[in-house]
Amino acid sequence: GHTFWDTEIFLLPYYIFTDPKTARKLEEYRYLSLPGAHAKAEHNHYQGAMFPWESAWLDDGEVTPEYMDVDILTGRPNKVWSGFIEQHITADVAFGVWQYSVITGDEDYMEKYGYELIMDTAIFWASRLEMGEDGKYHINDVVGPDEYREHVNDNAFTNYMAHWNMQKAMEYYHLLKDNKQELFQSLNQKMDLENAYAKWEDGCKNIYLPTPTKEN
């Protein structure tokens, strides 16, 4: 019953095409577990929805064990860093919402849950960015999706997904403001979207996006 990024990236596409009702239940679960995502963001001094790396019951928040196994050389417990710094899960959740909506055309889901999820996660990313000496925003000290390298600065997957998440939130901001005024006003009152938009725009413009080099 525990949920990871595997749900959105690996499992959800299968259910979208074979069992859309189950796919919607998976996506509704993410919305219903927002209290835990908000609690994790607040605990880490961020804003918006910061989804747990490993989640279970709706309001549990992060349930990844802090320590697991024992180092055979030192005899000390190994710290499980994924629960602390494998943060791309938040953008993966937003990507799942978008993918589900595009393929199924389920506008009812988007109006009830989806737009809010994508904007709430984008608020997290805007608060997660760190200004560097180069004048760019960076996302430091994370674990990327390969899980073999810990405490990485500017993991490419994480940075690009954060950028995508904020960009998608901006796109939906305009869509709702132009075509769904009542829903826009409701979400604006709930999340202060007008203030959030300025931060998304600044973040998208100035985030550092790694590119291949001769060495890598």
PDB file of C-alpha atoms in Angstrom:
ATOM      1  CA  GLY A   1       0.000   0.000   0.000  1.00  0.00           C
ATOM      2  CA  HIS A   2       2.970   2.372  -0.145  1.00  0.00           C
ATOM      3  CA  THR A   3       3.283   4.782  -3.070  1.00  0.00           C
ATOM      4  CA  PHE A   4       6.466   6.063  -4.724  1.00  0.00           C
ATOM      5  CA  TRP A   5       7.312   7.897  -7.964  1.00  0.00           C
ATOM      6  CA  ASP A   6       6.921   4.526  -9.663  1.00  0.00           C
ATOM      7  CA  THR A   7       3.163   5.075  -9.511  1.00  0.00           C
ATOM      8  CA  GLU A   8       3.149   8.089 -11.830  1.00  0.00           C
ATOM      9  CA  ILE A   9       6.082   7.261 -14.080  1.00  0.00           C
ATOM     10  CA  PHE A  10       5.809   3.490 -14.476  1.00  0.00           C
ATOM     11  CA  LEU A  11       2.353   2.295 -13.404  1.00  0.00           C
ATOM     12  CA  LEU A  12      -0.011   5.130 -14.283  1.00  0.00           C
ATOM     13  CA  PRO A  13       0.511   4.986 -18.080  1.00  0.00           C
ATOM     14  CA  TYR A  14      -0.528   1.326 -18.109  1.00  0.00           C
ATOM     15  CA  TYR A  15      -3.731   2.032 -16.193  1.00  0.00           C
ATOM     16  CA  ILE A  16      -4.551   5.129 -18.236  1.00  0.00           C
ATOM     17  CA  PHE A  17      -4.723   3.040 -21.392  1.00  0.00           C
ATOM     18  CA  THR A  18      -6.202  -0.165 -19.930  1.00  0.00           C
ATOM     19  CA  ASP A  19      -8.296   0.866 -16.917  1.00  0.00           C
ATOM     20  CA  PRO A  20      -8.946   4.626 -16.747  1.00  0.00           C
ATOM     21  CA  LYS A  21     -11.159   4.267 -13.658  1.00  0.00           C
ATOM     22  CA  THR A  22      -8.246   2.838 -11.695  1.00  0.00           C
ATOM     23  CA  ALA A  23      -5.984   5.541 -13.113  1.00  0.00           C
ATOM     24  CA  ARG A  24      -8.345   8.204 -11.806  1.00  0.00           C
ATOM     25  CA  LYS A  25      -8.373   6.594  -8.362  1.00  0.00           C
ATOM     26  CA  LEU A  26      -4.574   6.755  -8.295  1.00  0.00           C
ATOM     27  CA  GLU A  27      -4.739  10.434  -9.182  1.00  0.00           C
ATOM     28  CA  GLU A  28      -7.487  11.167  -6.668  1.00  0.00           C
ATOM     29  CA  TYR A  29      -5.297   9.593  -4.007  1.00  0.00           C
ATOM     30  CA  ARG A  30      -2.631  12.219  -4.643  1.00  0.00           C
ATOM     31  CA  TYR A  31      -5.144  14.996  -4.119  1.00  0.00           C
ATOM     32  CA  LEU A  32      -6.531  13.433  -0.955  1.00  0.00           C
ATOM     33  CA  SER A  33      -3.007  13.119   0.445  1.00  0.00           C
ATOM     34  CA  LEU A  34      -2.313  16.858   0.052  1.00  0.00           C
ATOM     35  CA  PRO A  35      -2.422  17.413   3.844  1.00  0.00           C
ATOM     36  CA  GLY A  36       0.645  15.201   4.206  1.00  0.00           C
ATOM     37  CA  ALA A  37       2.381  17.010   1.335  1.00  0.00           C
ATOM     38  CA  HIS A  38       1.662  20.383   2.924  1.00  0.00           C
ATOM     39  CA  ALA A  39       2.942  19.133   6.277  1.00  0.00           C
ATOM     40  CA  LYS A  40       6.194  17.926   4.716  1.00  0.00           C
ATOM     41  CA  ALA A  41       6.732  21.255   2.951  1.00  0.00           C
ATOM     42  CA  GLU A  42       6.123  23.192   6.157  1.00  0.00           C
ATOM     43  CA  HIS A  43       8.405  20.885   8.152  1.00  0.00           C
ATOM     44  CA  ASN A  44      11.196  21.570   5.644  1.00  0.00           C
ATOM     45  CA  HIS A  45      10.495  25.337   5.596  1.00  0.00           C
ATOM     46  CA  TYR A  46       9.061  25.361   2.077  1.00  0.00           C
ATOM     47  CA  GLN A  47       5.687  26.352   0.674  1.00  0.00           C
ATOM     48  CA  GLY A  48       3.048  24.513  -1.310  1.00  0.00           C
ATOM     49  CA  ALA A  49       2.825  20.742  -1.647  1.00  0.00           C
ATOM     50  CA  MET A  50       6.030  18.729  -1.163  1.00  0.00           C
ATOM     51  CA  PHE A  51       5.030  15.132  -1.756  1.00  0.00           C
ATOM     52  CA  PRO A  52       6.581  12.387   0.358  1.00  0.00           C
ATOM     53  CA  TRP A  53       9.057  10.066  -1.315  1.00  0.00           C
ATOM     54  CA  GLU A  54       7.113   7.209   0.246  1.00  0.00           C
ATOM     55  CA  SER A  55       3.488   7.740   1.195  1.00  0.00           C
ATOM     56  CA  ALA A  56       0.794   5.511   2.651  1.00  0.00           C
ATOM     57  CA  TRP A  57      -2.219   6.737   4.622  1.00  0.00           C
ATOM     58  CA  LEU A  58      -3.616  10.054   3.456  1.00  0.00           C
ATOM     59  CA  ASP A  59      -2.383  12.333   6.219  1.00  0.00           C
ATOM     60  CA  ASP A  60       0.752  10.426   7.245  1.00  0.00           C
ATOM     61  CA  GLY A  61       3.113  12.531   5.182  1.00  0.00           C
ATOM     62  CA  GLU A  62       6.579  11.026   4.761  1.00  0.00           C
ATOM     63  CA  VAL A  63       6.781   7.360   5.823  1.00  0.00           C
ATOM     64  CA  THR A  64      10.219   6.469   4.463  1.00  0.00           C
ATOM     65  CA  PRO A  65      12.216   4.918   7.342  1.00  0.00           C
ATOM     66  CA  GLU A  66      15.027   7.172   8.529  1.00  0.00           C
ATOM     67  CA  TYR A  67      17.471   4.272   8.814  1.00  0.00           C
ATOM     68  CA  MET A  68      17.603   0.866   7.159  1.00  0.00           C
ATOM     69  CA  ASP A  69      20.050  -2.052   7.273  1.00  0.00           C
ATOM     70  CA  VAL A  70      23.514  -1.913   8.796  1.00  0.00           C
ATOM     71  CA  ASP A  71      26.808  -1.053   7.136  1.00  0.00           C
ATOM     72  CA  ILE A  72      28.810  -4.271   7.242  1.00  0.00           C
ATOM     73  CA  LEU A  73      32.078  -2.358   7.623  1.00  0.00           C
ATOM     74  CA  THR A  74      31.119   0.184  10.295  1.00  0.00           C
ATOM     75  CA  GLY A  75      28.285  -1.654  12.009  1.00  0.00           C
ATOM     76  CA  ARG A  76      26.228   1.552  11.897  1.00  0.00           C
ATOM     77  CA  PRO A  77      22.716   1.887  10.479  1.00  0.00           C
ATOM     78  CA  ASN A  78      22.529   3.305   6.948  1.00  0.00           C
ATOM     79  CA  LYS A  79      20.567   6.535   6.656  1.00  0.00           C
ATOM     80  CA  VAL A  80      17.864   6.448   3.983  1.00  0.00           C
ATOM     81  CA  TRP A  81      18.342   9.776   2.234  1.00  0.00           C
ATOM     82  CA  SER A  82      15.523   9.338  -0.288  1.00  0.00           C
ATOM     83  CA  GLY A  83      12.909  10.374   2.268  1.00  0.00           C
ATOM     84  CA  PHE A  84      14.793  13.597   2.880  1.00  0.00           C
ATOM     85  CA  ILE A  85      16.223  14.740  -0.431  1.00  0.00           C
ATOM     86  CA  GLU A  86      14.782  12.693  -3.315  1.00  0.00           C
ATOM     87  CA  GLN A  87      12.438  15.496  -4.186  1.00  0.00           C
ATOM     88  CA  HIS A  88      11.692  14.975  -7.876  1.00  0.00           C
ATOM     89  CA  ILE A  89       8.662  12.971  -6.680  1.00  0.00           C
ATOM     90  CA  THR A  90       6.752  16.259  -6.392  1.00  0.00           C
ATOM     91  CA  ALA A  91       7.195  17.081 -10.082  1.00  0.00           C
ATOM     92  CA  ASP A  92       6.469  13.446 -10.973  1.00  0.00           C
ATOM     93  CA  VAL A  93       3.085  13.748  -9.274  1.00  0.00           C
ATOM     94  CA  ALA A  94       2.318  16.849 -11.334  1.00  0.00           C
ATOM     95  CA  PHE A  95       3.442  15.051 -14.491  1.00  0.00           C
ATOM     96  CA  GLY A  96       1.063  12.198 -13.705  1.00  0.00           C
ATOM     97  CA  VAL A  97      -1.829  14.632 -13.375  1.00  0.00           C
ATOM     98  CA  TRP A  98      -1.000  16.205 -16.727  1.00  0.00           C
ATOM     99  CA  GLN A  99      -0.507  12.867 -18.483  1.00  0.00           C
ATOM    100  CA  TYR A 100      -3.786  11.492 -17.157  1.00  0.00           C
ATOM    101  CA  SER A 101      -5.722  14.579 -18.219  1.00  0.00           C
ATOM    102  CA  VAL A 102      -4.219  14.804 -21.711  1.00  0.00           C
ATOM    103  CA  ILE A 103      -4.830  11.156 -22.541  1.00  0.00           C
ATOM    104  CA  THR A 104      -8.264  10.705 -20.955  1.00  0.00           C
ATOM    105  CA  GLY A 105      -9.654  14.216 -21.445  1.00  0.00           C
ATOM    106  CA  ASP A 106     -11.122  13.984 -17.929  1.00  0.00           C
ATOM    107  CA  GLU A 107     -11.906  17.661 -17.356  1.00  0.00           C
ATOM    108  CA  ASP A 108     -14.026  16.817 -14.324  1.00  0.00           C
ATOM    109  CA  TYR A 109     -10.912  15.496 -12.599  1.00  0.00           C
ATOM    110  CA  MET A 110      -8.899  18.546 -13.560  1.00  0.00           C
ATOM    111  CA  GLU A 111     -11.491  20.977 -12.261  1.00  0.00           C
ATOM    112  CA  LYS A 112     -11.925  19.126  -8.969  1.00  0.00           C
ATOM    113  CA  TYR A 113      -8.321  18.146  -8.335  1.00  0.00           C
ATOM    114  CA  GLY A 114      -5.836  18.425 -11.185  1.00  0.00           C
ATOM    115  CA  TYR A 115      -5.314  22.148 -11.704  1.00  0.00           C
ATOM    116  CA  GLU A 116      -4.881  22.622  -7.977  1.00  0.00           C
ATOM    117  CA  LEU A 117      -2.326  19.819  -7.732  1.00  0.00           C
ATOM    118  CA  ILE A 118      -0.181  21.177 -10.532  1.00  0.00           C
ATOM    119  CA  MET A 119      -0.248  24.703  -9.107  1.00  0.00           C
ATOM    120  CA  ASP A 120       0.340  23.592  -5.513  1.00  0.00           C
ATOM    121  CA  THR A 121       3.391  21.566  -6.531  1.00  0.00           C
ATOM    122  CA  ALA A 122       4.686  24.488  -8.605  1.00  0.00           C
ATOM    123  CA  ILE A 123       4.443  26.688  -5.509  1.00  0.00           C
ATOM    124  CA  PHE A 124       6.728  24.212  -3.759  1.00  0.00           C
ATOM    125  CA  TRP A 125       9.336  24.367  -6.514  1.00  0.00           C
ATOM    126  CA  ALA A 126       9.368  28.154  -6.535  1.00  0.00           C
ATOM    127  CA  SER A 127      10.100  28.074  -2.801  1.00  0.00           C
ATOM    128  CA  ARG A 128      12.748  25.350  -3.240  1.00  0.00           C
ATOM    129  CA  LEU A 129      14.959  27.320  -5.636  1.00  0.00           C
ATOM    130  CA  GLU A 130      18.225  28.699  -4.263  1.00  0.00           C
ATOM    131  CA  MET A 131      19.907  31.752  -5.776  1.00  0.00           C
ATOM    132  CA  GLY A 132      23.565  31.143  -6.640  1.00  0.00           C
ATOM    133  CA  GLU A 133      26.493  33.477  -7.108  1.00  0.00           C
ATOM    134  CA  ASP A 134      26.031  33.091 -10.866  1.00  0.00           C
ATOM    135  CA  GLY A 135      22.624  34.777 -10.711  1.00  0.00           C
ATOM    136  CA  LYS A 136      20.844  31.513 -11.483  1.00  0.00           C
ATOM    137  CA  TYR A 137      18.490  29.491  -9.328  1.00  0.00           C
ATOM    138  CA  HIS A 138      19.784  26.087  -8.277  1.00  0.00           C
ATOM    139  CA  ILE A 139      18.312  23.017  -6.606  1.00  0.00           C
ATOM    140  CA  ASN A 140      21.026  21.720  -4.338  1.00  0.00           C
ATOM    141  CA  ASP A 141      21.488  18.600  -2.215  1.00  0.00           C
ATOM    142  CA  VAL A 142      19.133  16.097  -3.825  1.00  0.00           C
ATOM    143  CA  VAL A 143      18.997  12.462  -4.873  1.00  0.00           C
ATOM    144  CA  GLY A 144      18.222  11.980  -8.557  1.00  0.00           C
ATOM    145  CA  PRO A 145      16.097   9.198 -10.036  1.00  0.00           C
ATOM    146  CA  ASP A 146      19.051   6.802 -10.356  1.00  0.00           C
ATOM    147  CA  GLU A 147      19.345   6.754  -6.519  1.00  0.00           C
ATOM    148  CA  TYR A 148      23.050   5.913  -6.656  1.00  0.00           C
ATOM    149  CA  ARG A 149      24.341   9.415  -6.048  1.00  0.00           C
ATOM    150  CA  GLU A 150      23.331  11.339  -2.946  1.00  0.00           C
ATOM    151  CA  HIS A 151      23.704  15.046  -2.119  1.00  0.00           C
ATOM    152  CA  VAL A 152      23.821  16.122  -5.771  1.00  0.00           C
ATOM    153  CA  ASN A 153      23.573  19.761  -6.810  1.00  0.00           C
ATOM    154  CA  ASP A 154      21.518  20.508  -9.924  1.00  0.00           C
ATOM    155  CA  ASN A 155      20.478  17.004 -10.848  1.00  0.00           C
ATOM    156  CA  ALA A 156      19.365  17.368 -14.469  1.00  0.00           C
ATOM    157  CA  PHE A 157      16.142  15.361 -14.135  1.00  0.00           C
ATOM    158  CA  THR A 158      15.090  17.247 -11.004  1.00  0.00           C
ATOM    159  CA  ASN A 159      15.836  20.701 -12.407  1.00  0.00           C
ATOM    160  CA  TYR A 160      14.127  20.080 -15.739  1.00  0.00           C
ATOM    161  CA  MET A 161      11.059  18.585 -14.073  1.00  0.00           C
ATOM    162  CA  ALA A 162      10.830  21.512 -11.637  1.00  0.00           C
ATOM    163  CA  HIS A 163      11.017  23.888 -14.605  1.00  0.00           C
ATOM    164  CA  TRP A 164       8.328  21.897 -16.430  1.00  0.00           C
ATOM    165  CA  ASN A 165       6.083  21.914 -13.354  1.00  0.00           C
ATOM    166  CA  MET A 166       6.253  25.699 -12.956  1.00  0.00           C
ATOM    167  CA  GLN A 167       5.811  26.251 -16.681  1.00  0.00           C
ATOM    168  CA  LYS A 168       2.746  24.019 -16.760  1.00  0.00           C
ATOM    169  CA  ALA A 169       1.275  25.890 -13.797  1.00  0.00           C
ATOM    170  CA  MET A 170       1.704  29.156 -15.699  1.00  0.00           C
ATOM    171  CA  GLU A 171      -0.028  27.662 -18.729  1.00  0.00           C
ATOM    172  CA  TYR A 172      -2.990  26.530 -16.653  1.00  0.00           C
ATOM    173  CA  TYR A 173      -3.094  29.880 -14.840  1.00  0.00           C
ATOM    174  CA  HIS A 174      -3.892  31.564 -18.158  1.00  0.00           C
ATOM    175  CA  LEU A 175      -6.281  28.813 -19.211  1.00  0.00           C
ATOM    176  CA  LEU A 176      -8.350  29.176 -16.046  1.00  0.00           C
ATOM    177  CA  LYS A 177      -8.205  32.967 -15.980  1.00  0.00           C
ATOM    178  CA  ASP A 178      -9.395  33.196 -19.580  1.00  0.00           C
ATOM    179  CA  ASN A 179     -11.926  30.354 -19.661  1.00  0.00           C
ATOM    180  CA  LYS A 180     -12.892  29.270 -16.137  1.00  0.00           C
ATOM    181  CA  GLN A 181     -13.133  32.435 -14.099  1.00  0.00           C
ATOM    182  CA  GLU A 182     -15.084  30.932 -11.207  1.00  0.00           C
ATOM    183  CA  LEU A 183     -12.540  28.155 -10.712  1.00  0.00           C
ATOM    184  CA  PHE A 184      -9.679  30.622 -11.132  1.00  0.00           C
ATOM    185  CA  GLN A 185     -11.056  32.885  -8.420  1.00  0.00           C
ATOM    186  CA  SER A 186     -11.560  29.947  -6.084  1.00  0.00           C
ATOM    187  CA  LEU A 187      -7.984  28.703  -6.517  1.00  0.00           C
ATOM    188  CA  ASN A 188      -6.601  32.239  -6.427  1.00  0.00           C
ATOM    189  CA  GLN A 189      -8.233  32.789  -3.062  1.00  0.00           C
ATOM    190  CA  LYS A 190      -6.912  29.455  -1.832  1.00  0.00           C
ATOM    191  CA  MET A 191      -3.323  29.707  -3.118  1.00  0.00           C
ATOM    192  CA  ASP A 192      -2.745  33.382  -3.990  1.00  0.00           C
ATOM    193  CA  LEU A 193      -2.091  32.502  -7.622  1.00  0.00           C
ATOM    194  CA  GLU A 194      -1.334  36.034  -8.737  1.00  0.00           C
ATOM    195  CA  ASN A 195       1.615  36.201  -6.347  1.00  0.00           C
ATOM    196  CA  ALA A 196       2.616  32.626  -7.168  1.00  0.00           C
ATOM    197  CA  TYR A 197       2.641  33.352 -10.916  1.00  0.00           C
ATOM    198  CA  ALA A 198       5.315  36.010 -10.536  1.00  0.00           C
ATOM    199  CA  LYS A 199       7.529  33.509  -8.698  1.00  0.00           C
ATOM    200  CA  TRP A 200       6.923  30.801 -11.318  1.00  0.00           C
ATOM    201  CA  GLU A 201       7.818  33.214 -14.091  1.00  0.00           C
ATOM    202  CA  ASP A 202      10.992  34.297 -12.318  1.00  0.00           C
ATOM    203  CA  GLY A 203      11.887  30.688 -11.530  1.00  0.00           C
ATOM    204  CA  CYS A 204      11.384  29.447 -15.088  1.00  0.00           C
ATOM    205  CA  LYS A 205      13.423  32.323 -16.491  1.00  0.00           C
ATOM    206  CA  ASN A 206      16.355  31.934 -14.138  1.00  0.00           C
ATOM    207  CA  ILE A 207      16.602  28.280 -13.104  1.00  0.00           C
ATOM    208  CA  TYR A 208      19.845  26.573 -14.073  1.00  0.00           C
ATOM    209  CA  LEU A 209      19.181  23.775 -16.576  1.00  0.00           C
ATOM    210  CA  PRO A 210      22.229  21.517 -16.986  1.00  0.00           C
ATOM    211  CA  THR A 211      23.360  20.646 -20.498  1.00  0.00           C
ATOM    212  CA  PRO A 212      25.793  17.965 -21.709  1.00  0.00           C
ATOM    213  CA  THR A 213      29.495  18.862 -21.683  1.00  0.00           C
ATOM    214  CA  LYS A 214      32.574  17.280 -23.225  1.00  0.00           C
ATOM    215  CA  GLU A 215      33.343  15.703 -19.857  1.00  0.00           C
ATOM    216  CA  ASN A 216      29.832  14.317 -19.329  1.00  0.00           C
TER     217      ASN A 216
END
